[in-house]
Structures are given as C-alpha cells and as structure tokens.
Amino acid sequence: MLKRVKRRYLWLHLDLDCAPNQKDFMDAVWGAVTQLYGEHGASLTSFALIDYDIEGKTAILRTSLVTLGVVRAALASITCLAGKEAAVHVLAVSGTIKGLHKNLKA
Amino acid sequence: MKRTFADLHLRLNGKDSAATQLILNKAEALGYQLISVPCQPEARMEDITKLKSVCNEAGMDFASRVDLRPRTQNELLSQLRKFRRKFEVICVLCENKDVARQAAKDRRVDLVSFPLLDFRSRFFDRAEAELASSSLATLEVDIKPLLVLEGPARVRLLSCLRRETLVARDFHLPVVVSSGVSEMLLLRKPREMAALASLFDFEEDALLDAVSVNPLAIVRRNREKLDRGFVAPGIRVIKEGDDC
C-alpha cells in the first residue's frame, strides 16, 4: 500500500538588515542544501516555499518529515543572503499550516 | 520537561560594552539560559563580576571560563594550580600531544579543545578518549568553522569531527557543542546548533544533550566544588560550630 508522505511546515525568520526578495531567499536555501548534501540529498527533501513575507522577513517552508533534520541543518548553515550577512532561524515547526498559525499566534 | 540550553563558548569583546549587551540580548532571545565567556587568565574578579551582572540583566546565567594554551605538561599543571579555584570552567587548547594527554587525564580540566584548522594537530584519538573517559574532561566542538568554512576545508573538518565523535561515543565520553562566535549573525539557536552537529553523525538523543545536559553538568559540578561547604564529592559542610 502506498504510504502517505508526512510533511512538516517550518516558520522561518530571516535575520538581516535588508529585505531580500523571494528568489534570493530560495537561492540561498537551495545553495545551502546542495552544498551540504548534494543534489541527490536536496532531491529527497522535496521542500517548497509556501509563503514569503518580505516586510516581516518571515517565510513558511514545507518539507518531508524524514528530511526535517537535513533542512534544519542546511538553514542553520546559511550565513549570506543576497550578498549580505544573514541568518535564518526556525521559529516553529508544525505538521499543518493551521498548527503553524496557532503557534504563530501563541 | 523543558530543556535548559547553554553556550559555553561565546566570544565577547569586554571593552565594547554596547556590542556585548547586543550579543547577550540576542543570545537570550535565541533561547540560551546559560552563557560562558572566555576570560583572560589575569582577568580581575571585578571584571568577571561585571560581566556576570550584565548577563544576569539580559536574563541569563553566567559561568566564568578560562582558555589555557600551555606549551608543555608542566606549564599546564602550573596553570591549573593557579586558575582552578578562580574559574568555573577550564578549557585546555591542546596544541601538542603531551599537553593533550595530560589535559585528558587531569580531573581539573573540564573541556579539551583542538585546533580547528590544523587537522594534523587534532590529537583526539582512542588513547586520548580513554584517558578522558576516566577523568572529567569533555570534548568541545565549536560550530563557527562549520559556518565560515566552505568547500574542501569544511569537508575535511566534518570528516575529522565525525571520526572524533565516533571515538567519543565508543568511550561514553560526553561532547559539548558550543558556538565559538563573536558576531551576532553567526549565533544560532540551540536546536540549530544541534542540527549542525548532526552533520558529523551525532546520535539523535545525544544532539540536544550536547547543548544542554553536558555543559550544564560541568557548570553544576564546578559550582558545587567551588562552594565553601564542599569537602569531597558527596560530602558537604552543612553546619559549623560548638553545638554540632
């Protein structure tokens, strides 16, 4: 029987002075994942950008549960975004977007 | 139960109080409850107390730490005699094998650290781990080089760290993961540090212990020893006087 893929949603905060656009952010995330785990490792993460708030410097990223550690490590290794020094912090992790918003409000 | 997270190696510039305050506030916001900053061995008690009060104002506990960089075994022994009662955490930066072996077997040493970029000088092998496992020394791993290095240098470092953590695991030696950073944007949350530590094949349950249980155990043990009532492990003076 086909097993349902469990997903995790990560609410991220971008810590830097300027406001990078969505493409710069995704380039940095893809760069970090491929640099650490290679293209094969990156392909297993099946991550996708769900939401990006340029003003609030927050983003919601979706990944599979089994590669949550991989994505966490890759996000922690980001030190540069759009040519500026930066850090990406995970604020909350949830199995549903609804749960993430609940965490966000709390 | 909620974990208490600690970073035993935050580098601060004591002269720049504004930057110090900013980094400490950031560390508190990221979820650390205990911070340790390497002080100069000759640092005055007033300076350490001042740093401690700044940390407390930021809402964190502070543990004084000194990094010793001896060249010989005798120099290490002399420095340990001199500084053990002054600092809560003692880290020995081992730059040669003799010092590494002496540091591993001496019960006054809390942390052993090795040069991060000179891979030939990383003397943490099975003999070192065996000595350390019979004393109280713990292996310290800084996260900073993983963030600043790229390409072959990072690959080599990861390979070294993977081998060392495997040896440490074989001898049930605790490992402490610290930041080792001085810049605010290189500070990471404790769980992010644990995620980075997973790059060198740390066991799942040991990941969070390396940023919470292990560093806290060192500080708690040394505070107990530095307490006035301490006699020996498990023996404390509870009351003194004629009516005892």
XYZ file of C-alpha atoms in Angstrom:
350
model
C 0.000 0.000 0.000
C 1.243 3.469 -0.801
C 2.329 5.215 2.357
C 1.206 8.795 2.928
C 4.120 11.232 2.985
C 4.228 13.111 6.274
C 5.145 16.752 5.944
C 6.399 19.452 8.239
C 5.927 23.191 7.881
C 8.688 25.446 9.148
C 8.073 29.049 10.072
C 11.316 30.926 9.434
C 12.667 34.301 10.409
C 15.266 35.969 8.209
C 17.778 37.844 10.320
C 19.455 40.523 8.188
C 19.417 44.273 7.649
C 17.873 44.483 4.182
C 14.768 42.727 2.846
C 15.776 40.100 0.265
C 13.356 39.068 -2.433
C 11.860 35.601 -2.663
C 14.299 34.451 -5.351
C 17.352 35.425 -3.301
C 15.957 33.556 -0.318
C 15.223 30.381 -2.272
C 18.627 30.552 -3.978
C 20.266 30.700 -0.560
C 18.231 27.731 0.744
C 18.871 25.603 -2.370
C 22.542 26.595 -2.273
C 22.865 25.540 1.367
C 21.097 22.201 0.861
C 23.051 21.268 -2.275
C 26.349 22.397 -0.740
C 25.849 20.224 2.344
C 24.003 17.208 0.942
C 24.484 17.359 -2.818
C 21.806 17.290 -5.495
C 20.680 13.799 -4.523
C 20.199 14.848 -0.901
C 18.377 18.002 -1.978
C 16.016 15.976 -4.141
C 14.947 13.896 -1.121
C 13.892 16.939 0.890
C 11.056 17.853 -1.507
C 10.844 21.257 0.082
C 8.718 24.082 -1.238
C 8.142 27.676 -0.324
C 4.572 28.130 0.909
C 4.590 31.746 1.989
C 7.037 34.617 1.957
C 6.555 37.895 3.780
C 9.160 40.350 2.532
C 8.252 43.058 5.062
C 8.018 40.810 8.103
C 11.109 38.887 6.915
C 9.356 35.591 7.539
C 8.786 32.572 5.349
C 6.953 29.266 5.550
C 8.743 26.293 4.073
C 7.358 22.784 3.599
C 9.487 19.669 3.739
C 9.010 15.963 4.338
C 9.253 14.768 7.943
C 12.129 12.365 7.251
C 14.345 15.158 5.933
C 13.450 17.742 8.562
C 16.906 17.414 10.146
C 18.558 17.899 6.767
C 16.618 21.091 6.086
C 17.226 22.380 9.620
C 20.984 21.881 9.260
C 21.021 23.491 5.821
C 19.040 26.506 7.061
C 21.377 26.883 10.052
C 24.381 26.902 7.724
C 23.141 29.932 5.759
C 25.382 32.901 6.512
C 24.778 35.036 3.436
C 21.593 36.159 1.713
C 21.548 38.412 -1.346
C 25.212 39.206 -0.767
C 24.643 40.375 2.814
C 25.496 38.680 6.097
C 22.400 36.884 7.342
C 20.984 34.102 9.489
C 17.813 32.069 9.096
C 16.156 30.961 12.331
C 13.406 28.374 12.679
C 10.667 29.892 14.839
C 8.241 26.991 14.809
C 7.634 23.600 13.238
C 4.231 22.022 12.745
C 2.546 19.243 10.815
C -0.126 21.554 9.415
C -0.268 25.171 8.298
C -3.148 25.643 10.723
C -0.977 24.409 13.572
C 1.805 26.699 12.485
C -0.509 29.712 12.565
C -1.670 28.620 16.017
C 1.978 28.602 17.127
C 2.450 31.953 15.436
C -0.371 33.495 17.450
C 0.857 31.932 20.717
C 10.423 18.809 30.913
C 11.757 21.915 29.231
C 15.458 21.810 28.488
C 17.885 24.464 29.694
C 20.290 25.403 26.932
C 23.844 26.619 27.378
C 26.590 28.010 25.203
C 29.951 27.618 26.919
C 31.967 29.448 24.295
C 30.627 32.838 23.379
C 33.411 35.250 22.479
C 32.776 38.801 23.602
C 34.869 41.905 23.418
C 34.829 43.084 27.021
C 35.919 46.602 26.008
C 32.910 47.155 23.725
C 30.070 47.129 26.240
C 27.368 48.125 23.710
C 28.211 45.225 21.390
C 28.442 42.892 24.377
C 24.968 43.914 25.504
C 23.559 43.375 21.997
C 25.057 39.892 21.651
C 23.871 38.877 25.118
C 20.336 40.091 24.382
C 20.419 38.170 21.119
C 21.618 35.000 22.875
C 18.781 35.310 25.365
C 16.263 35.817 22.563
C 17.573 32.703 20.825
C 16.816 30.616 23.903
C 20.034 30.303 25.894
C 19.788 30.309 29.661
C 23.465 29.943 30.482
C 26.402 31.621 28.811
C 30.095 31.247 29.342
C 32.636 33.715 28.017
C 36.380 33.001 27.921
C 38.195 35.491 30.148
C 41.877 36.333 30.244
C 43.638 34.257 32.951
C 44.786 37.515 34.550
C 41.273 38.985 34.493
C 40.286 40.784 37.684
C 37.392 39.436 39.739
C 35.621 42.825 39.364
C 35.606 42.466 35.565
C 34.191 38.954 35.803
C 31.550 40.080 38.294
C 30.640 42.976 35.993
C 30.217 40.609 33.041
C 28.124 38.331 35.203
C 25.806 41.179 36.188
C 25.414 42.223 32.527
C 24.479 38.625 31.724
C 22.014 38.485 34.598
C 20.422 41.735 33.393
C 19.937 40.095 29.996
C 18.151 37.247 31.796
C 20.841 34.578 31.624
C 23.140 32.787 33.989
C 26.884 33.332 33.545
C 29.756 30.931 34.118
C 33.306 32.230 34.152
C 35.671 30.403 31.846
C 39.340 30.472 31.019
C 41.062 29.041 27.954
C 44.542 27.736 28.725
C 47.048 27.327 25.914
C 50.075 25.668 27.560
C 53.101 24.559 25.575
C 54.254 21.840 27.962
C 52.735 19.479 30.531
C 54.450 21.340 33.380
C 53.071 24.645 32.168
C 49.591 23.120 32.115
C 49.933 21.780 35.672
C 51.179 25.129 36.890
C 48.305 26.996 35.207
C 45.751 24.539 36.603
C 47.094 25.037 40.126
C 46.856 28.785 39.629
C 43.451 29.130 37.997
C 41.291 26.158 39.018
C 39.812 27.923 42.046
C 39.237 31.154 40.133
C 37.132 29.995 37.163
C 34.050 27.804 36.869
C 35.043 26.278 33.543
C 38.559 25.458 32.410
C 39.234 24.659 28.773
C 42.616 23.480 27.523
C 43.515 24.186 23.913
C 45.759 21.249 23.069
C 48.391 22.157 20.516
C 50.662 19.189 21.080
C 50.219 15.583 22.073
C 51.868 15.813 25.513
C 49.541 18.595 26.584
C 46.552 16.762 25.128
C 47.326 13.602 27.105
C 47.929 15.494 30.347
C 44.731 17.512 29.884
C 42.729 14.362 29.240
C 43.837 12.638 32.432
C 43.725 15.632 34.771
C 40.467 15.832 36.724
C 40.767 19.623 36.990
C 40.234 20.041 33.241
C 36.639 20.442 32.095
C 36.984 20.833 28.356
C 39.602 19.804 25.847
C 39.684 21.600 22.549
C 41.827 21.133 19.461
C 42.985 23.464 16.665
C 40.146 23.725 14.204
C 42.052 24.275 11.016
C 45.290 22.439 11.703
C 43.945 18.924 11.187
C 47.303 17.274 11.957
C 47.183 18.777 15.435
C 43.851 17.232 16.354
C 45.097 14.622 18.781
C 41.727 13.270 19.794
C 42.235 9.562 19.190
C 41.259 6.411 21.093
C 44.082 6.796 23.637
C 43.037 10.370 24.343
C 39.397 9.358 24.692
C 40.259 6.503 27.048
C 42.195 8.864 29.320
C 39.428 11.463 29.195
C 36.727 8.914 29.961
C 38.437 8.016 33.245
C 38.699 11.693 34.254
C 36.172 14.506 33.874
C 37.357 16.053 30.619
C 34.820 16.628 27.871
C 35.457 17.211 24.180
C 34.401 20.655 22.991
C 33.384 21.247 19.390
C 32.871 24.768 18.061
C 30.237 25.343 15.397
C 31.764 28.533 13.970
C 34.152 26.852 11.472
C 31.226 24.934 10.004
C 29.596 28.263 9.235
C 32.590 30.158 7.908
C 34.438 27.425 6.040
C 33.461 26.238 2.593
C 34.439 23.511 0.179
C 37.319 21.112 0.885
C 38.234 22.707 4.221
C 34.720 22.136 5.575
C 34.644 18.602 4.153
C 37.945 17.828 5.916
C 36.712 19.330 9.182
C 33.467 17.354 9.036
C 35.410 14.190 8.414
C 37.656 14.883 11.440
C 34.698 15.713 13.674
C 32.816 12.605 12.541
C 35.778 10.415 13.468
C 36.233 12.151 16.827
C 32.582 11.917 17.856
C 32.613 8.231 16.940
C 35.635 7.687 19.203
C 33.969 9.730 21.974
C 30.805 7.632 21.652
C 32.817 4.396 21.923
C 34.262 5.549 25.242
C 30.995 7.109 26.515
C 32.689 10.485 26.588
C 30.322 13.455 26.648
C 30.692 16.083 23.941
C 29.849 19.760 24.313
C 28.804 21.720 21.237
C 29.498 25.452 21.563
C 29.177 28.351 19.188
C 32.662 29.913 19.424
C 31.349 33.009 17.670
C 31.819 36.691 18.303
C 29.460 38.062 15.636
C 25.747 38.377 16.258
C 24.709 36.976 12.875
C 26.697 33.799 13.433
C 24.794 32.994 16.621
C 22.425 30.083 16.177
C 19.562 28.712 18.249
C 20.431 25.670 20.391
C 18.345 23.385 18.193
C 20.054 24.806 15.111
C 23.437 24.046 16.687
C 22.188 20.521 17.321
C 21.077 20.297 13.680
C 24.555 21.362 12.560
C 26.077 18.796 14.918
C 24.037 16.144 13.116
C 26.366 16.738 10.141
C 29.045 14.760 11.938
C 26.792 11.819 12.721
C 25.913 12.566 16.293
C 23.378 10.159 17.734
C 19.852 11.578 17.737
C 19.435 11.671 21.537
C 22.966 12.999 22.128
C 22.417 16.020 19.881
C 20.403 18.086 22.318
C 22.382 16.817 25.328
C 25.486 18.374 23.763
C 23.948 21.854 24.057
C 22.050 21.363 27.310
C 22.759 18.449 29.669
C 26.529 18.145 29.156
C 27.512 21.817 29.536
C 25.130 22.271 32.457
C 26.609 19.236 34.221
C 30.093 20.783 34.000
C 28.968 24.100 35.442
C 26.871 22.484 38.203
C 29.727 20.183 39.241
C 32.252 23.007 39.392
C 29.953 25.355 41.256
C 29.479 22.660 43.852
C 33.243 22.238 44.125
C 33.878 25.968 44.388
C 31.263 26.286 47.123
C 32.666 27.000 50.605
C 30.936 23.973 52.132
C 32.422 21.470 49.669
C 34.697 18.818 51.200
C 34.695 15.992 48.660
C 32.201 14.696 46.086
C 29.076 13.830 48.105
C 30.395 15.407 51.338
C 29.421 18.944 52.307
C 29.714 21.009 55.459
C 26.137 21.735 56.500
C 26.773 23.341 59.859
C 29.833 24.530 61.755
C 30.208 25.472 65.424
C 30.373 24.125 69.001
C 26.816 22.797 69.022
C 27.400 20.359 66.144
